[in-house]
Amino acid sequence: MDLSYSPEEIAFRDEVRAFLDEKLPKDLAEKIRRGGHPDKAEQEQWHAILNVRGWLAPNWPREFGGAEWNAVQRHIFEEECAFASAPRIVPFGLSMLAPVLMKFGSKEQCGHYLPRILDGTDWWCQGYSEPGAGSDLASLKTRAVREGDHYIVNGQKTWTTLGQYADWIFCLVRTDPNVKQQEGISFLLIDMNTPGVEVRPIILLDGTHEVNEVWFTDVKVPVENLVGEENKGWTYAKYLLTHERTNIAGVGFSEAGLASVKRMARAEMSGGKPLAVNPHFAARVAKVEIDLMAMATTNLRIISKAAVGQAPGVEASMLKVKGTIIRQEINDLARRAAGPYAMPFASELVEGDNDPIGPDYAGPVAAKYFNNRKLSIFGGSNEIQRGIIAKVKMGG
């Protein structure tokens, strides 16, 4: 693979940089840079700006309103957005549900839901994990019983990211409890405003409200909200998870984070010299940079396969494991570089609105470190992903 950009790709990168410089709201970028979390209105504002430009759905075909970018263009866009401190595009409707609908959904479902995802009419969340079914997702207990032209849904989902904002949830439910676990699961689209749906907040280690519990009590869901065939949801779920795990790698965010660590290390002193020349710290930075370069190449390969209709396989698990390890290592390097200036952990200090203790760059360090401990757990824990890799590649 030729890793040097072509003249056309360099021109595209310059176009993205110019767009971000002109259209990314400065106050929003500053909030992200200081470790803040965009609220719903700010996230919708950024989505709308991208949608007007035609860049909100980089991986969608043009027939559905997407940009239909190739792998390198998507890599460049993600990288430049991260360096510009743009909010991350909320992935649930755009990058998770949409590919499932395009591949397995009906023509009517695509025609109805996809435009509403693009224009911001519907905000989606993901209903996969349960208290007893996280990495062992196939053991989920949420039931959907067919009664005439509706399903009656009862159960609980957990770790539902941004569920407090969502209009809809795509949900894995058990429609046949009498067969093998993976064979009795269906994929339902549920309106969050339906009677019987309740969202309860979960406050995270860093003090933020990012995830939730979602409870279903006799929730009526029209049969036409079933995606694909009944009891075939496990196939659709696996297809979705390959896209989720690829996104979790976050190459652009890691590259921006590493650049920030290097700036911090040049500014901070250790033994009368810049931390950047400390041999132990420099060795850790060099190792993570080498790992990141290798992962970026792997990421491009996987995205290239997906672009021609090949769903990522075990490579998505490899990327998820390595990507989260790299991001957590960069978070730890930042925390160590900031030293005593790393903001004390306290829930009232995590949003980045307060004055940092010490240098400005130290403000978000602790909050990011604590929040990103989750990376190796969600989307299928790294331990489970290693088991998948061993089974597929080594016949374990």
XYZ file of C-alpha atoms in Angstrom:
396
model
C 0.000 0.000 0.000
C 1.335 3.411 -1.015
C 1.094 5.562 2.114
C 2.009 8.849 0.415
C -0.907 11.091 -0.516
C -1.607 11.740 -4.183
C -1.997 15.331 -5.436
C -5.775 14.793 -5.450
C -5.713 13.606 -1.840
C -3.576 16.563 -0.760
C -6.082 18.873 -2.446
C -8.900 17.123 -0.593
C -7.052 17.535 2.711
C -6.656 21.247 2.022
C -10.368 21.465 1.206
C -11.259 19.807 4.513
C -8.935 22.126 6.449
C -10.443 25.193 4.803
C -13.959 23.966 5.533
C -13.178 23.327 9.193
C -11.475 26.690 9.554
C -14.523 28.453 8.117
C -17.476 26.403 9.365
C -16.513 24.762 12.678
C -17.857 27.091 15.405
C -14.889 28.456 17.320
C -16.603 28.283 20.707
C -17.523 24.639 20.122
C -13.973 23.716 19.078
C -12.612 25.441 22.178
C -15.064 23.539 24.376
C -13.925 20.220 22.892
C -10.262 21.183 23.180
C -10.715 21.953 26.876
C -12.266 18.549 27.534
C -15.930 19.565 27.441
C -18.748 17.432 26.060
C -21.062 18.870 23.389
C -24.711 18.964 24.405
C -27.485 17.819 22.092
C -28.012 21.237 20.516
C -24.303 21.641 19.783
C -24.058 18.159 18.326
C -27.094 18.778 16.127
C -25.616 22.107 15.025
C -22.413 20.399 13.871
C -24.315 17.577 12.150
C -26.406 20.150 10.272
C -23.293 22.031 9.117
C -21.780 18.814 7.786
C -25.045 17.766 6.159
C -25.348 21.030 4.254
C -21.862 20.395 2.852
C -22.779 16.761 2.054
C -20.153 15.381 4.449
C -22.250 14.029 7.319
C -22.316 10.458 5.996
C -18.870 9.788 4.471
C -19.457 6.046 4.001
C -23.000 6.198 2.580
C -23.623 5.754 -1.154
C -24.588 8.913 -3.017
C -27.999 7.451 -3.817
C -28.849 7.733 -0.119
C -27.348 11.198 0.318
C -23.864 10.179 1.405
C -20.445 11.408 0.303
C -19.308 7.936 -0.857
C -15.710 8.717 0.023
C -12.939 6.209 -0.430
C -10.869 4.897 2.471
C -8.159 7.564 2.236
C -10.647 10.425 2.108
C -12.408 9.132 5.209
C -9.067 8.778 6.991
C -8.079 12.332 6.051
C -11.419 13.743 7.174
C -11.307 11.962 10.543
C -7.712 13.067 11.090
C -8.358 16.716 10.250
C -11.534 16.850 12.376
C -9.599 15.488 15.343
C -6.795 18.036 14.936
C -9.380 20.838 14.625
C -11.134 19.721 17.855
C -14.405 19.063 16.043
C -17.033 17.005 17.885
C -17.081 13.383 16.906
C -20.028 12.510 14.659
C -22.576 10.569 16.717
C -22.317 7.101 15.143
C -25.499 5.281 16.128
C -27.758 6.254 13.245
C -25.133 7.215 10.678
C -22.456 4.541 11.051
C -24.242 1.648 12.780
C -27.938 1.473 11.921
C -27.703 2.891 8.403
C -25.387 0.157 7.023
C -27.718 -2.491 8.504
C -30.777 -0.908 6.887
C -29.031 -0.585 3.547
C -28.036 -4.252 3.557
C -30.919 -5.967 5.373
C -33.769 -3.460 5.690
C -36.768 -3.079 3.407
C -37.032 -0.448 0.703
C -39.703 1.264 2.800
C -37.472 1.331 5.887
C -34.567 2.811 3.935
C -36.828 5.397 2.322
C -38.299 6.459 5.660
C -35.430 6.298 8.164
C -32.295 7.201 6.198
C -33.374 10.747 5.216
C -34.468 11.382 8.819
C -31.055 10.310 10.093
C -29.352 12.731 7.705
C -31.524 15.760 8.393
C -31.493 15.261 12.164
C -35.185 14.477 12.549
C -34.350 11.271 14.419
C -31.603 10.794 16.999
C -30.793 7.101 17.478
C -29.268 5.083 20.299
C -28.187 1.446 20.551
C -30.001 -1.207 22.582
C -27.609 -4.150 22.790
C -26.031 -4.661 26.236
C -28.010 -5.844 29.257
C -26.997 -6.364 32.906
C -26.386 -10.053 32.208
C -25.463 -9.783 28.544
C -22.529 -7.555 27.680
C -19.662 -9.297 25.952
C -21.833 -12.438 26.074
C -24.460 -10.602 24.076
C -26.243 -13.706 22.808
C -27.537 -14.392 26.324
C -29.778 -11.288 26.224
C -33.151 -11.580 27.981
C -35.264 -8.705 26.620
C -38.349 -10.414 25.136
C -40.536 -9.455 22.206
C -43.750 -11.490 21.899
C -45.782 -11.260 18.692
C -49.416 -10.306 19.282
C -51.213 -9.646 16.006
C -49.586 -6.738 14.180
C -47.397 -5.727 17.156
C -44.584 -7.060 19.303
C -44.884 -6.601 23.072
C -41.418 -5.834 24.463
C -40.320 -6.300 28.080
C -36.802 -6.084 29.488
C -33.849 -3.827 30.164
C -30.884 -2.444 28.255
C -27.869 -0.810 29.870
C -24.862 1.384 28.987
C -27.080 3.084 26.394
C -24.901 5.963 25.252
C -26.735 9.296 24.847
C -30.058 7.530 25.292
C -31.304 10.606 27.146
C -31.288 12.448 23.801
C -32.629 9.677 21.575
C -35.904 9.593 19.660
C -35.426 5.966 18.575
C -33.484 2.899 19.678
C -32.448 -0.073 17.544
C -32.779 -3.074 19.782
C -31.842 -6.739 19.944
C -34.723 -8.722 21.441
C -35.430 -12.401 22.006
C -38.326 -13.574 19.869
C -37.826 -17.348 20.293
C -36.565 -18.618 23.676
C -36.740 -22.281 22.617
C -33.833 -22.391 20.152
C -30.086 -21.871 20.332
C -29.388 -18.430 21.815
C -28.083 -16.851 18.616
C -31.000 -18.200 16.561
C -33.824 -16.633 18.575
C -32.851 -12.958 18.351
C -34.523 -10.255 16.242
C -33.627 -6.660 15.363
C -36.363 -4.118 16.225
C -36.671 -0.355 15.786
C -38.446 1.183 18.794
C -39.792 4.707 19.219
C -38.453 6.016 22.543
C -41.683 7.983 23.086
C -43.787 4.800 23.169
C -45.597 4.257 26.492
C -43.614 1.883 28.701
C -40.129 3.100 27.705
C -38.173 4.587 30.618
C -34.648 6.057 30.559
C -32.641 6.134 33.800
C -29.251 7.910 33.961
C -25.952 6.247 34.887
C -23.298 8.674 36.149
C -19.811 7.690 35.006
C -16.485 7.636 36.828
C -15.649 11.113 35.534
C -18.952 12.477 36.843
C -20.690 12.892 33.476
C -24.088 11.622 32.317
C -23.237 9.857 29.092
C -24.892 6.445 29.450
C -28.225 5.151 30.659
C -30.433 2.229 31.505
C -33.456 1.788 29.230
C -36.444 -0.165 30.580
C -39.265 -1.640 28.500
C -42.587 -2.491 30.138
C -45.266 -3.876 27.778
C -44.003 -1.653 24.956
C -46.007 -2.084 21.731
C -43.871 -2.087 18.592
C -45.417 -2.399 15.110
C -44.376 -5.526 13.216
C -43.186 -3.360 10.316
C -40.404 -2.116 12.631
C -38.721 -5.523 12.372
C -35.530 -5.306 10.305
C -35.052 -8.286 8.000
C -36.406 -11.630 9.127
C -37.591 -12.639 12.562
C -34.967 -14.607 14.529
C -32.190 -13.517 12.153
C -31.132 -10.521 14.235
C -27.853 -12.065 15.354
C -26.591 -11.931 11.771
C -27.484 -8.252 11.545
C -25.999 -7.557 14.982
C -22.636 -9.026 14.009
C -22.613 -7.005 10.810
C -23.245 -3.825 12.812
C -20.582 -4.647 15.403
C -17.873 -4.890 12.758
C -18.611 -1.267 11.839
C -18.743 -0.214 15.518
C -15.407 -1.837 16.357
C -13.721 -0.228 13.392
C -15.003 3.184 14.519
C -13.814 2.621 18.106
C -10.199 2.486 16.900
C -10.303 6.278 16.545
C -7.121 6.730 14.514
C -7.631 10.460 14.037
C -8.262 11.054 17.732
C -5.143 9.080 18.622
C -3.035 11.087 16.179
C -4.350 14.368 17.603
C -3.841 13.088 21.148
C -0.264 12.059 20.445
C 0.522 15.456 18.936
C -0.854 17.054 22.108
C 1.331 14.810 24.286
C 4.407 15.870 22.322
C 3.566 19.549 22.823
C 3.097 18.979 26.538
C 6.388 17.091 26.777
C 8.255 19.959 25.127
C 6.758 22.416 27.617
C 7.102 20.401 30.830
C 10.466 20.095 32.541
C 12.056 17.015 34.105
C 15.436 17.277 35.827
C 16.015 20.709 34.331
C 15.368 19.510 30.781
C 12.233 19.220 28.646
C 10.333 16.020 29.377
C 10.499 15.232 25.655
C 14.199 14.352 25.973
C 13.740 12.135 29.029
C 14.798 8.723 27.655
C 12.109 6.716 29.423
C 9.287 9.057 28.416
C 10.648 9.428 24.875
C 10.796 5.639 24.508
C 7.126 5.311 25.463
C 6.159 8.038 23.005
C 8.176 6.389 20.225
C 6.589 2.991 20.863
C 3.033 4.294 20.802
C 3.792 6.325 17.662
C 5.084 3.235 15.857
C 2.023 1.261 16.969
C -0.243 4.073 15.789
C 1.369 4.204 12.352
C 0.888 0.457 11.960
C -2.721 0.693 13.110
C -3.457 3.537 10.693
C -2.287 1.334 7.823
C -4.430 -1.563 9.040
C -7.391 0.777 9.406
C -7.030 1.905 5.797
C -6.972 -1.704 4.624
C -10.137 -2.554 6.533
C -11.985 0.560 5.355
C -10.915 -0.230 1.785
C -12.459 -3.696 2.073
C -15.670 -2.274 3.509
C -15.855 0.262 0.681
C -16.190 -2.536 -1.894
C -18.855 -4.377 0.073
C -16.700 -6.702 2.138
C -17.750 -6.627 5.798
C -14.684 -6.460 8.054
C -14.036 -9.801 9.718
C -11.630 -10.669 12.495
C -9.559 -7.645 11.475
C -12.196 -5.445 13.126
C -11.502 -7.212 16.427
C -7.759 -6.721 15.962
C -8.272 -3.033 15.245
C -10.568 -2.600 18.241
C -8.038 -4.167 20.636
C -5.007 -2.312 19.336
C -6.820 0.962 18.863
C -8.122 1.101 22.418
C -4.753 0.127 23.896
C -3.113 2.959 21.955
C -5.708 5.539 22.994
C -5.406 4.569 26.650
C -1.608 4.705 26.484
C -1.790 8.216 25.004
C -4.173 9.253 27.802
C -1.705 7.907 30.365
C 1.222 9.699 28.732
C -0.734 12.963 28.847
C -1.534 12.433 32.517
C 2.111 11.759 33.312
C 3.301 14.724 31.241
C 0.950 17.104 33.084
C 2.131 15.689 36.409
C 0.709 17.560 39.422
C -1.076 19.950 37.049
C -3.371 17.160 35.861
C -6.740 18.359 37.054
C -7.796 16.736 40.338
C -10.557 14.221 39.781
C -13.831 15.756 40.906
C -17.158 15.578 39.124
C -17.721 19.326 39.341
C -14.486 19.957 37.425
C -14.815 17.640 34.447
C -16.658 19.803 31.948
C -13.720 22.062 31.204
C -15.616 25.256 32.107
C -13.475 25.950 35.162
C -10.018 27.490 35.061
C -7.362 24.754 34.786
C -4.816 24.284 37.543
C -1.529 25.191 35.903
C -1.118 25.200 32.103
C -4.230 25.365 29.944
C -3.505 21.993 28.346
C -3.719 20.258 31.723
C -7.450 20.948 32.049
C -8.979 17.900 30.320
C -6.221 15.388 31.096
C -7.703 13.625 34.133
C -11.266 13.548 32.814
C -10.151 11.980 29.510
C -7.972 9.459 31.318
C -10.811 8.268 33.546
C -13.504 8.339 30.863
C -11.478 6.396 28.338
C -10.930 3.438 30.646
C -14.214 2.306 29.084
C -12.661 1.911 25.622
C -11.335 -1.586 26.264
C -14.729 -2.701 27.600
C -17.493 -1.413 25.326
C -18.091 -2.695 21.822
C -17.095 -6.162 23.059
C -14.373 -6.275 25.698
C -10.779 -6.694 24.564
C -10.630 -10.087 26.293
C -13.549 -11.312 24.187
C -11.990 -9.855 21.030
C -8.746 -11.722 21.718
C -10.760 -14.915 22.018
C -12.382 -14.248 18.642
C -8.982 -13.590 17.056
C -7.540 -16.805 18.510
C -10.511 -18.875 17.373
C -10.566 -17.546 13.824
C -6.854 -17.217 13.139
C -5.403 -20.048 15.202
C -8.280 -22.497 15.349
C -8.575 -22.096 19.118
